[in-house]
Short mmCIF file of C-alpha atoms in Angstrom, two decimals:
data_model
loop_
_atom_site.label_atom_id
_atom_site.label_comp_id
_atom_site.label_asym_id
_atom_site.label_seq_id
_atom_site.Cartn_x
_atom_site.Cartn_y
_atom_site.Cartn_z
CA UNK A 14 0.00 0.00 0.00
CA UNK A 15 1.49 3.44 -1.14
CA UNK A 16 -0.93 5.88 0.64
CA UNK A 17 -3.27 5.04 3.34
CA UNK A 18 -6.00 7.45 2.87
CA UNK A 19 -7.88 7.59 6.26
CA UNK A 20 -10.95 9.88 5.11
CA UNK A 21 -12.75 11.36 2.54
CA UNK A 22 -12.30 15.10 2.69
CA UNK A 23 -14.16 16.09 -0.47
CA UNK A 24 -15.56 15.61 -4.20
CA UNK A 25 -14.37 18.96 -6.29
CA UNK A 26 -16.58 19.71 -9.43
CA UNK A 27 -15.09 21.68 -12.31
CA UNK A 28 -17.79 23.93 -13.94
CA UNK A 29 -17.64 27.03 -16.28
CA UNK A 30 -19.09 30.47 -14.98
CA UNK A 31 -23.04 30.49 -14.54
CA UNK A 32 -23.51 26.85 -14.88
CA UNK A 33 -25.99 26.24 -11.49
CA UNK A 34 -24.45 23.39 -9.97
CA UNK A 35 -23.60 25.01 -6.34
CA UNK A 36 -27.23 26.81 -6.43
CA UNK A 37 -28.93 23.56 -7.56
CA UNK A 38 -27.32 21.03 -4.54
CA UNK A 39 -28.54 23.94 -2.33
CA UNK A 40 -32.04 24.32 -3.61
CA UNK A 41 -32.95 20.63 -4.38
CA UNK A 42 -31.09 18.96 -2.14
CA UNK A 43 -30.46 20.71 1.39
CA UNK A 44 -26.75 21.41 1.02
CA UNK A 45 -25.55 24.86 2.99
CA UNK A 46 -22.48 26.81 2.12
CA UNK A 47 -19.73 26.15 4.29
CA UNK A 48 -16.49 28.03 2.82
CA UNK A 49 -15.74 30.47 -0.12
CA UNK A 50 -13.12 31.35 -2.01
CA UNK A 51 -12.44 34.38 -5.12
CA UNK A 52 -9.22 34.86 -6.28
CA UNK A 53 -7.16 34.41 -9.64
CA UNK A 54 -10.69 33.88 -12.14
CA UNK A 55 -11.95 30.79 -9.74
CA UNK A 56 -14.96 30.97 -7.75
CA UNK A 57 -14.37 28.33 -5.09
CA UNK A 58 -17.42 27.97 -3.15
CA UNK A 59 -17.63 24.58 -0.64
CA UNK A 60 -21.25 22.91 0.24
CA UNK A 61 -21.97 20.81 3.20
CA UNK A 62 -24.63 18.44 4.26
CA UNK A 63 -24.05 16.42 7.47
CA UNK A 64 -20.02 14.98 6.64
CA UNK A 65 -20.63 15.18 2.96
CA UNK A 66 -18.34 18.37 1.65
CA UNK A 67 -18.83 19.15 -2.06
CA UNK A 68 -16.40 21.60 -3.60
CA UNK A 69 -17.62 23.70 -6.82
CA UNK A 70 -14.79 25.78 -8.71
CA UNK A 71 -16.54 27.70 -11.52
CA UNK A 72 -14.90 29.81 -13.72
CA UNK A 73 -11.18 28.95 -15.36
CA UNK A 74 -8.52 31.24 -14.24
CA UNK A 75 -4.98 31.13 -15.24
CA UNK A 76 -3.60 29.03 -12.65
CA UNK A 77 -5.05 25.79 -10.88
CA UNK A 78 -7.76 26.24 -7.98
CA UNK A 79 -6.68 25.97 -4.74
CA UNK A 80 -6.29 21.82 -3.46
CA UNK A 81 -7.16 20.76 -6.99
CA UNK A 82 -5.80 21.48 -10.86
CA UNK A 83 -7.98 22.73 -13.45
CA UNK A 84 -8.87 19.19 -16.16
CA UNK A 85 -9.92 21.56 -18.45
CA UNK A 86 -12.45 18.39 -19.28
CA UNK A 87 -14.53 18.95 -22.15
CA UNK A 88 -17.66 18.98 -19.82
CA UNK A 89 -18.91 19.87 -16.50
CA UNK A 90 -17.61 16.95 -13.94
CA UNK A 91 -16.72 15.78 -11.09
CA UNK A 92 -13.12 15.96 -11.38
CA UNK A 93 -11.10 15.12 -8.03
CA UNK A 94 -11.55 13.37 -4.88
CA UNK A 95 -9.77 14.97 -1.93
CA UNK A 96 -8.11 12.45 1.09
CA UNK A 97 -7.03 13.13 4.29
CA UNK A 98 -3.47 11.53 4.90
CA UNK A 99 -0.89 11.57 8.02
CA UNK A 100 1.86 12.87 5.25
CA UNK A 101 0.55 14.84 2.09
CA UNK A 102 4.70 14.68 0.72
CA UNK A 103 5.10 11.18 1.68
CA UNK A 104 1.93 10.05 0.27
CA UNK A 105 2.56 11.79 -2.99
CA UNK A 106 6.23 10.40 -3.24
CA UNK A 107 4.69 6.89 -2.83
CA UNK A 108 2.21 7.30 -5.33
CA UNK A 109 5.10 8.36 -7.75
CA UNK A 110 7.20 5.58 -7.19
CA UNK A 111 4.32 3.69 -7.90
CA UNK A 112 3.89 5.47 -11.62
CA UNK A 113 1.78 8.35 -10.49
CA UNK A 114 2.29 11.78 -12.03
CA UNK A 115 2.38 14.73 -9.67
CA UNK A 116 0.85 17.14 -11.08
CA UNK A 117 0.90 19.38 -8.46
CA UNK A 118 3.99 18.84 -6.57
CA UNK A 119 3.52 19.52 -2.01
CA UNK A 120 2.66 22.83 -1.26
CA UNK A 121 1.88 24.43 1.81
CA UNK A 122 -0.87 26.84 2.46
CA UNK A 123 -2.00 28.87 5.93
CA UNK A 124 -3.83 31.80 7.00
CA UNK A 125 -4.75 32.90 10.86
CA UNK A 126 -6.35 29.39 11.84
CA UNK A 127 -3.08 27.10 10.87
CA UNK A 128 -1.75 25.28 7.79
CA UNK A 129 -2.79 22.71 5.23
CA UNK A 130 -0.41 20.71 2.59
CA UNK A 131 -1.62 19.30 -0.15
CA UNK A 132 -0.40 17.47 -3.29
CA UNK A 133 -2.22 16.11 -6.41
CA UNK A 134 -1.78 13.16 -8.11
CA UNK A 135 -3.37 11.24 -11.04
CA UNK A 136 -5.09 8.18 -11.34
CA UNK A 137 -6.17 5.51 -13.77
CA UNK A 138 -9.78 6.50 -13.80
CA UNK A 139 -10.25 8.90 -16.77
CA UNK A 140 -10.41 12.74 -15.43
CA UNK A 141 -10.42 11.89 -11.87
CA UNK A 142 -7.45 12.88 -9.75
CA UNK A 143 -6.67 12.62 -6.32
CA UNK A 144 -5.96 15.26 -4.00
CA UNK A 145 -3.77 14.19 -0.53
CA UNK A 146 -4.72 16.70 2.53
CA UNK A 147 -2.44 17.10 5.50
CA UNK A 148 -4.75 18.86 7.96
CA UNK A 149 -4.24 17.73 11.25
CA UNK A 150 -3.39 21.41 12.82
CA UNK A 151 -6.06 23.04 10.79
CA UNK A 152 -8.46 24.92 13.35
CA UNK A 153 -10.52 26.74 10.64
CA UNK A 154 -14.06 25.72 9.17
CA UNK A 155 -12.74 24.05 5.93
CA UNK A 156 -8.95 24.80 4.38
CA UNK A 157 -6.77 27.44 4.87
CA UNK A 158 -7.53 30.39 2.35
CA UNK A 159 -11.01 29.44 2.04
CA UNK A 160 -13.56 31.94 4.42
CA UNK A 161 -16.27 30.69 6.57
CA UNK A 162 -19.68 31.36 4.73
CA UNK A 163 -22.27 31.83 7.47
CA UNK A 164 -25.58 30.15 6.76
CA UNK A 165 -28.56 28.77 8.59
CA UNK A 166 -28.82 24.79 9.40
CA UNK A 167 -29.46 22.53 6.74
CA UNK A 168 -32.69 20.29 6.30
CA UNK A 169 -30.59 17.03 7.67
CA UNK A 170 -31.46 15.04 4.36
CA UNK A 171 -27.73 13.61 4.45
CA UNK A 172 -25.22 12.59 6.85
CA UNK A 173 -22.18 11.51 4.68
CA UNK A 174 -21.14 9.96 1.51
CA UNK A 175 -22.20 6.54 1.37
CA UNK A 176 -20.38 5.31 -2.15
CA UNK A 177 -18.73 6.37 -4.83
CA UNK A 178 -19.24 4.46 -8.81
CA UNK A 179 -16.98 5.32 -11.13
CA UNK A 180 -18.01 4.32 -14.90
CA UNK A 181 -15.23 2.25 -16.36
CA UNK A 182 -14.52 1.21 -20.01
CA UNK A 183 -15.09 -2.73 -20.90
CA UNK A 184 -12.69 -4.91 -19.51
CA UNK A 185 -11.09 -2.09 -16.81
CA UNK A 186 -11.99 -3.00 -13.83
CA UNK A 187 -9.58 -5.58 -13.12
CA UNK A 188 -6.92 -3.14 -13.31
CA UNK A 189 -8.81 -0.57 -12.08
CA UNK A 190 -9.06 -2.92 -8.59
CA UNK A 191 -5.81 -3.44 -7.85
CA UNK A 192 -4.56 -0.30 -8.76
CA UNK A 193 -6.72 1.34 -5.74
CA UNK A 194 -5.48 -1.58 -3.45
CA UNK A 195 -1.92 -1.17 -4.45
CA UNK A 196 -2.24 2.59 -3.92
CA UNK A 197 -5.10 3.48 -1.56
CA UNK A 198 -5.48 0.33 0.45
CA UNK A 199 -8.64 -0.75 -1.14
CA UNK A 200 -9.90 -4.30 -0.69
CA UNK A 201 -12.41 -6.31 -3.17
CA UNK A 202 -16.10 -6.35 -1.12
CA UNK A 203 -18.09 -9.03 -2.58
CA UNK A 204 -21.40 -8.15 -3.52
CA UNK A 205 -22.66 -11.95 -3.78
CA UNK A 206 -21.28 -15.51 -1.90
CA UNK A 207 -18.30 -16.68 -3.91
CA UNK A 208 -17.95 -13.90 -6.08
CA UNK A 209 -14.50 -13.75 -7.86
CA UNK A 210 -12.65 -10.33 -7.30
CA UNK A 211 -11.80 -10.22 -10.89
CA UNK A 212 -14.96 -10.58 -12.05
CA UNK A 213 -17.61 -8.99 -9.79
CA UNK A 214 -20.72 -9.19 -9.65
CA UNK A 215 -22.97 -9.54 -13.59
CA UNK A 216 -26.14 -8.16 -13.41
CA UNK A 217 -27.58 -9.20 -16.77
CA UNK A 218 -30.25 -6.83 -18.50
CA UNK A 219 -34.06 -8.69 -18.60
CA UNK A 220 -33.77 -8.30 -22.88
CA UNK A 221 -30.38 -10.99 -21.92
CA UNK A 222 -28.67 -8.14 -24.07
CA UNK A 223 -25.71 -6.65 -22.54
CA UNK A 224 -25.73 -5.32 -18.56
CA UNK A 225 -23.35 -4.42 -15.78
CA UNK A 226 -20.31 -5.30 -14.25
CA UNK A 227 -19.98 -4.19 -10.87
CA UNK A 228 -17.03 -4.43 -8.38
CA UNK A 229 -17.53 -2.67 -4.97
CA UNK A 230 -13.72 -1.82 -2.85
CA UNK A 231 -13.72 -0.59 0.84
CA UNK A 232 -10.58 -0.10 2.99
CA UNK A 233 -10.01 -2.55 6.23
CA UNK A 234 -12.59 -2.54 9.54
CA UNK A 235 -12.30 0.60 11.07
CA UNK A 236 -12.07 3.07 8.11
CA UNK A 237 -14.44 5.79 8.08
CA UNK A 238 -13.91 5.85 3.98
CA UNK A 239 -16.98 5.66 1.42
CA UNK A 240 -17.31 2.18 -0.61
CA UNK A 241 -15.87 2.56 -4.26
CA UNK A 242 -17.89 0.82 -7.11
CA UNK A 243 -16.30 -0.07 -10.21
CA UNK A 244 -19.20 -0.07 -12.98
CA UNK A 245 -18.63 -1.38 -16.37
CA UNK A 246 -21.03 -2.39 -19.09
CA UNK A 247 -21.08 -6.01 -20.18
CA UNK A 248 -20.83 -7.03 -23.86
CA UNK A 249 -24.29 -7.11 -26.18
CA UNK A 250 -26.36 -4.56 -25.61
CA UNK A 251 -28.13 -2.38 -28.11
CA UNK A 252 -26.32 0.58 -29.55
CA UNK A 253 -27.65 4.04 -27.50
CA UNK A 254 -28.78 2.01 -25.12
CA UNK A 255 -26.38 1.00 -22.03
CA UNK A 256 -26.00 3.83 -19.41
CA UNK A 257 -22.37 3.30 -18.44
CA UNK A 258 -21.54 3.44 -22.44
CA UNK A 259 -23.88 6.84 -22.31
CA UNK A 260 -21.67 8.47 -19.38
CA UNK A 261 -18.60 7.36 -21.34
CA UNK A 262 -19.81 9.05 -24.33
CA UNK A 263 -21.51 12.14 -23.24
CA UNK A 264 -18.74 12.85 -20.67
CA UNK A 265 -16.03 11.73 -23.38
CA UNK A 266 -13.97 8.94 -20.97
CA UNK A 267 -14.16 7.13 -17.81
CA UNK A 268 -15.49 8.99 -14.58
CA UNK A 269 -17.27 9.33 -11.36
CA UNK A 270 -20.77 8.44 -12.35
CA UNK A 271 -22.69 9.41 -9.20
CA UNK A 272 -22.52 9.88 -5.49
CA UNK A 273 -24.10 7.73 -3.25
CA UNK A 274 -25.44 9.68 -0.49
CA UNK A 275 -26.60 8.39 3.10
CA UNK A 276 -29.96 9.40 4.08
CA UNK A 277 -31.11 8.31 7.54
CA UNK A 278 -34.57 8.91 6.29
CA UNK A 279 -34.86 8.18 2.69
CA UNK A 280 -39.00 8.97 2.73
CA UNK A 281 -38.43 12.57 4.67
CA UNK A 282 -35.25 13.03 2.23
CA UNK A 283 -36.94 11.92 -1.24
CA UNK A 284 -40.32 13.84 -0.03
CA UNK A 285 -38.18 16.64 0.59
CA UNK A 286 -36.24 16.76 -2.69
CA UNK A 287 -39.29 16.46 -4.65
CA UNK A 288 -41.01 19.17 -3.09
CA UNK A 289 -37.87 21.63 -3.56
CA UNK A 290 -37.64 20.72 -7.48
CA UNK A 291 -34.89 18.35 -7.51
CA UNK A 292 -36.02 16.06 -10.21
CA UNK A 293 -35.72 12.15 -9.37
CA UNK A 294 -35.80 9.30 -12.03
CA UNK A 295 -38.80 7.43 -12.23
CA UNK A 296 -38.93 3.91 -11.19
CA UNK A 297 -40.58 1.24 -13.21
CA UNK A 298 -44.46 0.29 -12.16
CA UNK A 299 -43.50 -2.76 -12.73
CA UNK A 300 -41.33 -3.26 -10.04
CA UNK A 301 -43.79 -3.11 -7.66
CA UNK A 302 -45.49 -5.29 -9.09
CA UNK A 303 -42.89 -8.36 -8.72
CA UNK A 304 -43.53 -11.52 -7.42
CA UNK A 305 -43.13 -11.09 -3.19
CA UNK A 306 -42.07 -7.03 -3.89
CA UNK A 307 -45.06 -6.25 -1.62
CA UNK A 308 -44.13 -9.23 0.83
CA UNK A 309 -40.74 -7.85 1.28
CA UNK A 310 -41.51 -4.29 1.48
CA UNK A 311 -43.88 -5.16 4.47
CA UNK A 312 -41.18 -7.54 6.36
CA UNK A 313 -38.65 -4.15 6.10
CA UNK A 314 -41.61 -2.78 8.29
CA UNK A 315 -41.98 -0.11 5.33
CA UNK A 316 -45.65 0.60 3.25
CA UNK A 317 -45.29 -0.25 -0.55
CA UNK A 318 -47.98 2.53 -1.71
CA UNK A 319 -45.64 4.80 -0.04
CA UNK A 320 -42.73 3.36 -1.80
CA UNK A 321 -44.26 3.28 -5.29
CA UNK A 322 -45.66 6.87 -4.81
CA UNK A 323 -41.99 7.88 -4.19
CA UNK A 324 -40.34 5.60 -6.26
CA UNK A 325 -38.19 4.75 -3.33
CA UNK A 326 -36.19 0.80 -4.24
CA UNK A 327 -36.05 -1.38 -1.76
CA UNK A 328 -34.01 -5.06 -1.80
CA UNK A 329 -32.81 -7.28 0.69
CA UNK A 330 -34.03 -10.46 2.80
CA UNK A 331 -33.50 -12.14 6.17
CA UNK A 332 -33.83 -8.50 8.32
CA UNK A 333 -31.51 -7.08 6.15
CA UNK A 334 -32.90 -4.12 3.96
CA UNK A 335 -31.42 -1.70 1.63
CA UNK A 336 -33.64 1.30 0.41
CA UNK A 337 -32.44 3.70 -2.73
CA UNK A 338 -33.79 6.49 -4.89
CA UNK A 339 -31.60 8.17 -8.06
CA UNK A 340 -31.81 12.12 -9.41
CA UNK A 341 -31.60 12.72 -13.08
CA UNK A 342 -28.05 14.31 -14.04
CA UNK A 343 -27.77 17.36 -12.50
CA UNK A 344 -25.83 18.52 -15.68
CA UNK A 345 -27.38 19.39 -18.94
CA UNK A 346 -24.95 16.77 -20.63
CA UNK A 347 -26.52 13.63 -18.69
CA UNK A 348 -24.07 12.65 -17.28
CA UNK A 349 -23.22 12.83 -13.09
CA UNK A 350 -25.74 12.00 -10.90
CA UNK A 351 -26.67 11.42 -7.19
CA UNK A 352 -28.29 8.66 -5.34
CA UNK A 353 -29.99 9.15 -1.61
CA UNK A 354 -29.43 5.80 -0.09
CA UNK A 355 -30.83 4.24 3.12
CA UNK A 356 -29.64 1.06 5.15
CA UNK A 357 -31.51 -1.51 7.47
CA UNK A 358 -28.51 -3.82 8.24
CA UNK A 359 -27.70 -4.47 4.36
CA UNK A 360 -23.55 -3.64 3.32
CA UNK A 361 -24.10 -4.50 -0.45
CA UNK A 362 -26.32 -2.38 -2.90
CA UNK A 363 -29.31 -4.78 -4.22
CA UNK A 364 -29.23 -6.77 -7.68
CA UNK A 365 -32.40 -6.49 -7.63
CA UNK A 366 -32.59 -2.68 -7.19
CA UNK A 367 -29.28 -2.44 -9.61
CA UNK A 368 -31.58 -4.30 -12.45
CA UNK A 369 -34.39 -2.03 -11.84
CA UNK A 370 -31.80 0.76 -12.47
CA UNK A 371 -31.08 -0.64 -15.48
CA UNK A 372 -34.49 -0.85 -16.74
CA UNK A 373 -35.86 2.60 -15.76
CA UNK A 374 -32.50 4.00 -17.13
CA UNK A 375 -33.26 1.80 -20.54
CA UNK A 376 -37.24 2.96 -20.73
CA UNK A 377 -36.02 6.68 -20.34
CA UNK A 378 -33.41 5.96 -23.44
CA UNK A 379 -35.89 4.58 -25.43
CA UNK A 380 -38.65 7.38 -25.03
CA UNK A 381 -36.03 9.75 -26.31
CA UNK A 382 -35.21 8.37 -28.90
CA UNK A 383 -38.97 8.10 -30.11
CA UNK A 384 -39.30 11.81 -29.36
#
């Protein structure tokens, strides 16, 4: 292991000037501003809800925003995931040794509540680079240069990033694994009994055309880091119509798909996003409609009209429940999305709510393409 990351800082999102992204997670989804920043053409502007910390730089200044570099990606994205480590040079020496470019070398910064340092490095997936944080004498409400932003309590929708699924290209994932266990400390997390880390878990599409390969990572007992998903598409389905081949497309490479985040009250968070605009995709009737769906949704001690009015999924068996809802892209190139995810006792993330995915992702494809 080159780096042992022991937290999840933040997710930085690179978007040009006037694109809504920061005013959208406040008004649809209950994040509150937490830290600002102006200088050099970048608007830095850091959103909180509960642990989760998004960071929005909008604009494109000369120079690289502060803890991050500037992709200059050919779309809005979410570009870098920020780790706190015991030793932001050490860690970024590591990573080198291990074929990492620097591309921002360890640089201190500090204002009146102490110092951060920082370093960037790449990685293997697409535009996605990783920022290492050294923070441990930092006394101020984010990062040093950043000023506090006060603003009134959120809504409590969220309490911390649950996952993160980054959308691979065919046959990547393998690589992809071991690369964030040789480098991060990331260990394979089986998603079903037996299931061979270098081949994940196959959730095949109804049609038996094409569907997805996913492989889930987490660091050892005691980390306090999000899961990692590894999503790629398997082979045979219809052109136009896979959604990991979409993101790849419309977001031109590999990336982080969507955010998976926690909810300890995924009917007061998903009534709550509704209500403030935030647009959610629509879950198949049909679901609820499966064979024991209604049987299930009882023994999670949950009502199924309440679940199909919301569109909330809900898998599991045996006391152990998981319960999921999806946004549409909050970018016009749909692409990036977020999930608002609840757990009673389940670690995995539901084939069968993964296959409904699928299916409410390939009805939406199809009705475009007949309008």
């Amino acid at each position: 292991m080159a780096a042992l990351a022991r937290r999840l800082c933040h997710i930085s999102f690179h978007v040009s000037t006037g694109q809504p992204l920061a005013l959208d997670l406040q008004r649809f989804f209950g994040f509150r501003p937490l830290a600002a920043r102006e200088a050099d053409g970048w608007r830095q502007l850091a959103l909180r809800s509960g642990d989760a910390v998004f960071l929005v730089n909008e604009g494109a200044g000369p120079g690289e925003p502060l803890y991050g570099l500037h992709p200059r990606h050919a779309v809005p994205s979410a570009t870098n995931l920020c780790f706190d480590v015991a030793n932001a040079g050490a860690a970024a020496r590591a990573l080198a040794a291990r074929g990492c470019r620097v591309l921002v070398a360890p640089v201190s910064v500090q204002d009146a509540q102490g110092a951060a340092t920082y370093a960037v490095v790449s990685s293997p997936a697409g535009n996605l680079s990783l920022t290492l944080l050294e923070r441990a004498e930092y006394r101020g409400t984010f990062l040093p240069g950043f000023e506090a932003v006060p603003s009134a309590p959120g809504p409590g929708w969220v309490s911390h990033v649950d996952h993160l699924t980054l959308a691979c290209t065919p046959g990547s994932s393998p690589s992809l694994s071991r690369w964030f266990h040789d480098c991060l400390g990331f260990c394979h997390l089986p998603l079903s009994p037996g299931e061979d880390p270098e081949l994940g878990l196959e959730v095949a599409a109804e049609s038996g055309r094409g569907g997805l390969r996913l492989t889930a990572l987490q660091t050892p007992p005691g980390s306090i880091l999000p899961t990692l998903v590894l999503a790629e598409s398997l082979p045979g389905a219809a052109r136009g119509q896979d959604q990991v081949e979409q993101f790849l497309a419309r977001h031109r490479g590999p990336g982080l798909q969507h955010v998976g985040l926690y909810t300890p009250n995924i009917v007061e968070a998903t009534e709550g996003v509704a209500g403030a605009g935030g647009q959610l995709l629509t879950t198949p009737e049909a679901y609820y409609q499966q064979p024991g769906k209604k049987r299930q949704i009882l023994a999670a001690g949950r009502e199924p009209s309440l679940l199909a009015r919301q569109g909330i999924l809900l898998d599991g068996d045996k006391g152990k429940f998981l319960l999921q809802v999806f946004t549409k892209s909050l970018f016009a190139e749909d692409t990036f999305f977020l999930e608002l995810i609840q757990r009673q006792g389940a670690t995995g993330f539901g084939q069968g709510n993964i296959r409904a995915l699928w299916q409410s992702v390939q009805e939406k494809a199809a009705r475009s393409q007949e309008d």
